[in-house]
Protein backbone atom coordinates (compact mmCIF):
# COMPACT_ATOMS: atom_id res chain seq x y z
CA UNK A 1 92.76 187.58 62.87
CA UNK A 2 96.31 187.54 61.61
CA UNK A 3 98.04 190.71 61.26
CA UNK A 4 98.72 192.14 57.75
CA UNK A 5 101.75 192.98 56.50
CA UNK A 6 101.75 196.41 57.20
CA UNK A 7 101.04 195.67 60.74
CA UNK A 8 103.94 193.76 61.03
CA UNK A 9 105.97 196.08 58.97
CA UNK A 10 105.41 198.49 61.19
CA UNK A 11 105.70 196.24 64.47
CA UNK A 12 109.34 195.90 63.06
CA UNK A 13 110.41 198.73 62.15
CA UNK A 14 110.68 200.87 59.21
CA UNK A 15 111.89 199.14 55.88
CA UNK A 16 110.85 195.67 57.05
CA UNK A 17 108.92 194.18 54.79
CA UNK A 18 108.51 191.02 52.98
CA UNK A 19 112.10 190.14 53.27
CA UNK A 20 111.75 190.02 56.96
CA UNK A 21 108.39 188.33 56.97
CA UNK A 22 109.72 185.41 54.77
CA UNK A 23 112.35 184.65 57.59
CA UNK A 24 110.23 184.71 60.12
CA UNK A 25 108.76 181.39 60.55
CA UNK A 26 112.73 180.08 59.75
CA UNK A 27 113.81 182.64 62.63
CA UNK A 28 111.07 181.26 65.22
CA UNK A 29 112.08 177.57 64.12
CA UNK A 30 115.63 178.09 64.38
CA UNK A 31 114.58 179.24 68.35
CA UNK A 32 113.42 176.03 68.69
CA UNK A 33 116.18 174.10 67.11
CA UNK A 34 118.79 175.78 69.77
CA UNK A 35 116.73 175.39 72.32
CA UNK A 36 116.29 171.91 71.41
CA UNK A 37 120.16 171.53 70.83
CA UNK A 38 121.28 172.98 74.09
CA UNK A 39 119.22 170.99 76.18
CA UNK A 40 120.39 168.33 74.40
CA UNK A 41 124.12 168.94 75.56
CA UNK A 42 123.32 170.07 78.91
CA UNK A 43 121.12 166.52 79.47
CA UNK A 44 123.85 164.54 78.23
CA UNK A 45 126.66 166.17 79.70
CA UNK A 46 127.87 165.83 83.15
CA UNK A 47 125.13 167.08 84.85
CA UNK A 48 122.56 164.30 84.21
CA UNK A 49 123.30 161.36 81.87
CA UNK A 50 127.08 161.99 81.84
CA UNK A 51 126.96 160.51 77.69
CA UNK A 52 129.23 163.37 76.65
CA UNK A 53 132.66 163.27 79.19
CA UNK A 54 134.12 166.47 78.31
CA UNK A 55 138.70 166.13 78.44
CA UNK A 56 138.80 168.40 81.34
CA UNK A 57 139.87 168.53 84.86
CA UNK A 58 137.24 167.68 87.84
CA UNK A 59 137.50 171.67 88.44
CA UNK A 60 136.50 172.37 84.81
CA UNK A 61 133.65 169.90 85.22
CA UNK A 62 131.95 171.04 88.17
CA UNK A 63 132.00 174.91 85.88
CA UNK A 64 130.11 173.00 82.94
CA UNK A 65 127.74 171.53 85.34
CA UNK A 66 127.23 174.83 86.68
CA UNK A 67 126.74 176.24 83.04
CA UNK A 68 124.30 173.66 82.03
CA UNK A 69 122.33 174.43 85.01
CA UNK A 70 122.00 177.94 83.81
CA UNK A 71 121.46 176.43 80.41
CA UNK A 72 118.21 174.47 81.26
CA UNK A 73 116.81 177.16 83.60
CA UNK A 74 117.41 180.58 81.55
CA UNK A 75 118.39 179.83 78.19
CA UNK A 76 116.32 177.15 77.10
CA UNK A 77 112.94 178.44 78.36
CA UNK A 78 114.08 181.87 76.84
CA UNK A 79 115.23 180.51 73.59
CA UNK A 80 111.27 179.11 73.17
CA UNK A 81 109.52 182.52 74.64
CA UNK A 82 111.91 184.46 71.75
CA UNK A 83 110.65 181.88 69.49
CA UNK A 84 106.74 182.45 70.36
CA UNK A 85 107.30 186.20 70.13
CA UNK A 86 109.15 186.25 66.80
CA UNK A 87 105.74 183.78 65.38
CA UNK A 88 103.31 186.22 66.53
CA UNK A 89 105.38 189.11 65.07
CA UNK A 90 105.98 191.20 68.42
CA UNK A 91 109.33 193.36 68.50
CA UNK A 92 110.48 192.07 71.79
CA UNK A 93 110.74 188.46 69.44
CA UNK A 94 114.29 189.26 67.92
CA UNK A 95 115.13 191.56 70.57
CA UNK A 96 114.82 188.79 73.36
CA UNK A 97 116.65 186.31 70.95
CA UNK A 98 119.48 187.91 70.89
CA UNK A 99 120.66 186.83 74.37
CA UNK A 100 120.78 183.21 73.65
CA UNK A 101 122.16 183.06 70.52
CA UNK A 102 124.87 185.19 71.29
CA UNK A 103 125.45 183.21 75.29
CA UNK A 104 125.62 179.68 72.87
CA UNK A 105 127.96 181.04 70.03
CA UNK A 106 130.22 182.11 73.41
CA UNK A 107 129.86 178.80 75.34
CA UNK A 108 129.71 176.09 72.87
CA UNK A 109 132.52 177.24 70.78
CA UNK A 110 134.56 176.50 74.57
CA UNK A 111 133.15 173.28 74.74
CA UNK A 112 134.40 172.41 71.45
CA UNK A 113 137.44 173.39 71.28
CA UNK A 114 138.42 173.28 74.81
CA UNK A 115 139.37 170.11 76.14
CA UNK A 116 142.83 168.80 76.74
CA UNK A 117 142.43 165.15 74.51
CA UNK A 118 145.68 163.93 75.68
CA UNK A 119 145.49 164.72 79.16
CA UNK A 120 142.15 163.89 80.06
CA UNK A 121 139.57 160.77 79.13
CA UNK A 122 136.69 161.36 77.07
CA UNK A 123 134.42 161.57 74.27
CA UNK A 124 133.40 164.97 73.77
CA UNK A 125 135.04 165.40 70.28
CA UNK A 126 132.26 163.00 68.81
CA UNK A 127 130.12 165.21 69.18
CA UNK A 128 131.98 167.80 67.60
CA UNK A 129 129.45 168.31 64.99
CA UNK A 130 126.61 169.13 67.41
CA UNK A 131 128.65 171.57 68.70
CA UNK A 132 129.52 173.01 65.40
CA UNK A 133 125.31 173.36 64.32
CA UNK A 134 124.98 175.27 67.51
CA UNK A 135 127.74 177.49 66.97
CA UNK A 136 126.67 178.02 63.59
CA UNK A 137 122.51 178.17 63.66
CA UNK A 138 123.48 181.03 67.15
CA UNK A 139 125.25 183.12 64.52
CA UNK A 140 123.01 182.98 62.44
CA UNK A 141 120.40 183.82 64.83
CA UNK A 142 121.95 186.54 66.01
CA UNK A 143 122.45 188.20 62.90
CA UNK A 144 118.91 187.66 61.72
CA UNK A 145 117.60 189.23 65.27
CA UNK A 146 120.16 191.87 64.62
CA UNK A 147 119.02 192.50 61.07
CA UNK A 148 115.05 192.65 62.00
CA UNK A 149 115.44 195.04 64.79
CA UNK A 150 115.02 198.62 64.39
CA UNK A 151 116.12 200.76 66.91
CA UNK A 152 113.04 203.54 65.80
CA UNK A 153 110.66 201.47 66.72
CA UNK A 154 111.89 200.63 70.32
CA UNK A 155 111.21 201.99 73.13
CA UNK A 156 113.47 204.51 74.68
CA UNK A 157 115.82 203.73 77.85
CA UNK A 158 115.50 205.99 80.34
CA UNK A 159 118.33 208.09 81.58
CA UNK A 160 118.47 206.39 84.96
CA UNK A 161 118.48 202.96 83.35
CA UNK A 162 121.28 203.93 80.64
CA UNK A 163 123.47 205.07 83.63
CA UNK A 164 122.85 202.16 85.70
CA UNK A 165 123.70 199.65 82.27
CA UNK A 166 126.64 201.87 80.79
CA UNK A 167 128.71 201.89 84.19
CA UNK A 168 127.61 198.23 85.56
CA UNK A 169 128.96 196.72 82.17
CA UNK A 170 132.20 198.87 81.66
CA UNK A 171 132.89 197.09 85.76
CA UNK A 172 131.90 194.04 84.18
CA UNK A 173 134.58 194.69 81.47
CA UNK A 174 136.90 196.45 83.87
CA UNK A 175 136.87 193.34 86.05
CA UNK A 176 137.39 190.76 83.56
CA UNK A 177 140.33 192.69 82.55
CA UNK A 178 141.91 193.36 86.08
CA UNK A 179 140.21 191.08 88.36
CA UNK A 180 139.97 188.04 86.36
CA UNK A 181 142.04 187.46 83.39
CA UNK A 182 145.43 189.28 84.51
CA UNK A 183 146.32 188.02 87.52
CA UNK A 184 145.88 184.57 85.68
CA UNK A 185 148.17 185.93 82.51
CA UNK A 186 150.84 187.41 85.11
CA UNK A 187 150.56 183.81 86.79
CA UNK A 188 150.95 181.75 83.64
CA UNK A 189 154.04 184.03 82.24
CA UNK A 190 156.02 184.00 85.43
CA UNK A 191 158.59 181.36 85.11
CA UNK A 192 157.29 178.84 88.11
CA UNK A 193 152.92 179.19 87.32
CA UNK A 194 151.01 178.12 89.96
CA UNK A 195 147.62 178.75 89.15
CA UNK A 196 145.52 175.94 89.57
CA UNK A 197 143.24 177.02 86.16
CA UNK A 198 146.22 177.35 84.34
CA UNK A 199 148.65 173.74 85.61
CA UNK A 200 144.73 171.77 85.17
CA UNK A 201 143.38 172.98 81.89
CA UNK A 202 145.93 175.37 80.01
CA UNK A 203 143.32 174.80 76.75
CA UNK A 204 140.50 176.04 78.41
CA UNK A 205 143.02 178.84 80.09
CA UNK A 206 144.28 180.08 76.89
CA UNK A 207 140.40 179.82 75.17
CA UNK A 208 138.84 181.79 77.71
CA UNK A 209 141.40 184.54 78.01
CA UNK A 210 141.63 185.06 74.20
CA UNK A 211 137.54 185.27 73.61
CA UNK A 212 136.95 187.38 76.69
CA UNK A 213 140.11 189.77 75.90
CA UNK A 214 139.63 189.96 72.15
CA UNK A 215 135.95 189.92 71.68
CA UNK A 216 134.22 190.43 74.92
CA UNK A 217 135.80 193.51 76.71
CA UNK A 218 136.04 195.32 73.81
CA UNK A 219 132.17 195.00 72.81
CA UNK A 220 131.12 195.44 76.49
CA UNK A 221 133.33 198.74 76.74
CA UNK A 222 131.98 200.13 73.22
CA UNK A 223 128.51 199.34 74.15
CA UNK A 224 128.80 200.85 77.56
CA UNK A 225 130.30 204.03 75.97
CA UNK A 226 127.67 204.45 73.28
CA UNK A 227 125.07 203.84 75.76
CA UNK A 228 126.09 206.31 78.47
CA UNK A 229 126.26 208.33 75.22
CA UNK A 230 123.15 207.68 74.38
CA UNK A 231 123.84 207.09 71.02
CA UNK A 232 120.86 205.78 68.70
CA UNK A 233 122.68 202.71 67.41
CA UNK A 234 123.58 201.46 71.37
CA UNK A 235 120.06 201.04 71.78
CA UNK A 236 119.62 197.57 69.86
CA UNK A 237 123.18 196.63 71.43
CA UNK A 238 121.92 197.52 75.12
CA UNK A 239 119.55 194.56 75.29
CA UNK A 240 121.98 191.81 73.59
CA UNK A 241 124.68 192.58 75.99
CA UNK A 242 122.70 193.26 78.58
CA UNK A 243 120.60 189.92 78.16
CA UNK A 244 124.01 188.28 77.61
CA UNK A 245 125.64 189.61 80.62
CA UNK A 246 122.79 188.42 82.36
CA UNK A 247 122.82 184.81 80.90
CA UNK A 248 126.86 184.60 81.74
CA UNK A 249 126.01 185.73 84.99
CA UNK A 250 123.73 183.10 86.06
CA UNK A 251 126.31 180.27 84.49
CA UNK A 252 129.06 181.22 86.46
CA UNK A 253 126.63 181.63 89.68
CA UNK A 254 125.65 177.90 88.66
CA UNK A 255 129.26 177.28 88.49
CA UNK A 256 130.18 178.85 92.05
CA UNK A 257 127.57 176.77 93.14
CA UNK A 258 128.49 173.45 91.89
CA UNK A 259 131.96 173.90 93.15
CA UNK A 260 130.45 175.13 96.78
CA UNK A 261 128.67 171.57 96.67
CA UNK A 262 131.72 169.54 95.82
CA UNK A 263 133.94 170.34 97.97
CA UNK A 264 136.01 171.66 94.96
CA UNK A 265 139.27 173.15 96.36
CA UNK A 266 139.15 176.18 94.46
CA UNK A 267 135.56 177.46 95.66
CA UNK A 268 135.62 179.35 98.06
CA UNK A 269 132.19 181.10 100.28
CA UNK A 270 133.26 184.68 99.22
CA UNK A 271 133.51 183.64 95.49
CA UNK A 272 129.66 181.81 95.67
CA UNK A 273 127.74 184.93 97.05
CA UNK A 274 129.75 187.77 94.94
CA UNK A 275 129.19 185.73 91.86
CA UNK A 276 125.56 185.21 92.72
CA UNK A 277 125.24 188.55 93.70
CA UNK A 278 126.47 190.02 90.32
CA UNK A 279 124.27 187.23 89.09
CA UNK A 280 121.17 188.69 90.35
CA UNK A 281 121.93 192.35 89.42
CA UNK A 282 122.52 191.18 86.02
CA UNK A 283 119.28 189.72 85.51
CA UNK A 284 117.71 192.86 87.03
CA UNK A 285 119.52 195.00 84.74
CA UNK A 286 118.09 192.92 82.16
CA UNK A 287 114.91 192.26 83.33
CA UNK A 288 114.48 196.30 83.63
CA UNK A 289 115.76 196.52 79.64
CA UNK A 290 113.27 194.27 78.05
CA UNK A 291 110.14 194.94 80.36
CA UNK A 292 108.94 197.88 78.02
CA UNK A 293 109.72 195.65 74.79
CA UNK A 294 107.74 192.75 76.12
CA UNK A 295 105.06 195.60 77.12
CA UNK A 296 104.60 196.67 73.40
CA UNK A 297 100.78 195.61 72.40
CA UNK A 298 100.46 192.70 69.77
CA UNK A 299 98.52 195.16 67.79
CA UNK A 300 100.96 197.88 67.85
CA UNK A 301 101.19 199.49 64.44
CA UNK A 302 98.15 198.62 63.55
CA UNK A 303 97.09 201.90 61.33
């Protein structure tokens, strides 16, 4: 028997209604659509049909195979579980979509606006449009998960778990900061650069350094805070970062991989099993976040 409104009101949260029930069914097909869309681009990118030849460097190529990888094993599958939640009205629907929507707005703005077109051969900027509904139907995603979450009606994180998420994400941001992105900005303003990121694919250089710095960090760090805090509105905010973190984690994993297997010059043994290591904590972390959202009953809030 389908659930009445109230039910699913209350499976919601407080103050979701009607107007949350009549984007439902678009939320849940919009899951499918980006699932659809990003196995699309991951199939015919580099890592299987090779259609779409991204105006990169060999380096940069062996990272997008490594993010497609990640693409087809974690987001994809999760993009169509979020989907099935969100149909059957279950909180952990919107809560789980968050991760996906907000991993694709990240990545496949880089792949569209990335590549070096005079530099390198390809085609990727006919399918700039592709590119441009993912980027747009992820926002819009997000903000609908966003919007039909309500952090009342989730369950608590425990202390241990809000300790172990605030301080692994502020290292993720501190490392970013210091361990990744500097030394590459010190590198590129010095007046001889010899960074091999930087001489093969200043686009993607630049890119990368001005999303992470201007829009990553600071979200990590003011989620971590809040959480550690355990303020009420970090709650909703734990799992999207956390499932994000989780998601990035297993692309550049796939990444360190793909470069391991190519011989690529800059891969290195070290690099393959820190980045997989951080990989699997990350989906750990994340794993140990949405468990108790995923355990809510269907027919929670029935009255």
């Amino acid at each position: 028997m389908s659930m009445s409104i109230r039910q699913r009101s209350l499976r919601y949260g407080p103050g979701v209604h009607s107007s949350h029930l009549g984007t439902q069914t678009s939320l849940a097909a919009s899951l499918v659509l980006l699932a659809l869309g990003i196995a699309v681009v991951a199939v015919l990118g580099p890592l299987v049909a090779g259609v779409i030849r991204y105006h990169v460097s060999a380096g940069a190529m062996n990272q997008i195979r490594g993010g497609d990888i990640a693409v087809l094993i974690f987001a994809v599958p999760m993009s169509l579980a979020a989907a099935s939640l969100v149909r059957r009205g279950r909180t952990a629907g919107p809560v789980l979509a968050l991760g996906p929507s907000i991993y694709s707005v990240y990545m496949y703005s880089q792949l569209a606006l990335g590549g070096d077109i005079l530099r390198y051969p390809g085609n990727s900027e006919r399918f700039f449009f592709l590119y441009l509904a993912i980027f747009i139907l992820s926002g819009w995603i997000a903000l609908e998960a966003w919007r039909m979450i309500s952090y009342q009606v989730l369950p608590p994180i425990s202390g241990r778990l809000r300790r172990v998420f605030g301080w692994f994400t502020l290292v993720v941001g501190f490392f970013l900061v210091f361990g990744l992105h500097l030394p590459g900005l010190m590198d590129a303003w010095s007046s001889r650069p010899v960074g091999p990121e930087y001489l093969a694919d200043p686009v993607v250089f630049w890119l990368v350094k001005f999303m992470d710095l201007g829009l990553v960090v600071p979200a990590v760090t003011v989620v971590a805070v809040g959480t550690l805090r355990n303020r009420p509105w970090a709650v909703k905010a734990a799992y999207a970062v956390g499932v994000w973190i989780a998601l990035l984690g297993s692309s550049v994993a796939g990444m360190a991989v793909v470069m391991q297997v190519t011989d690529d010059p800059a891969a290195t043994v070290a690099n393959t099993v820190a980045f997989g290591s951080f990989a699997v904590v990350a989906i750990a972390i994340a794993v140990a976040l949405l468990a108790p959202v995923l355990a809510v009953p269907e027919e929670d809030g029935e009255p």
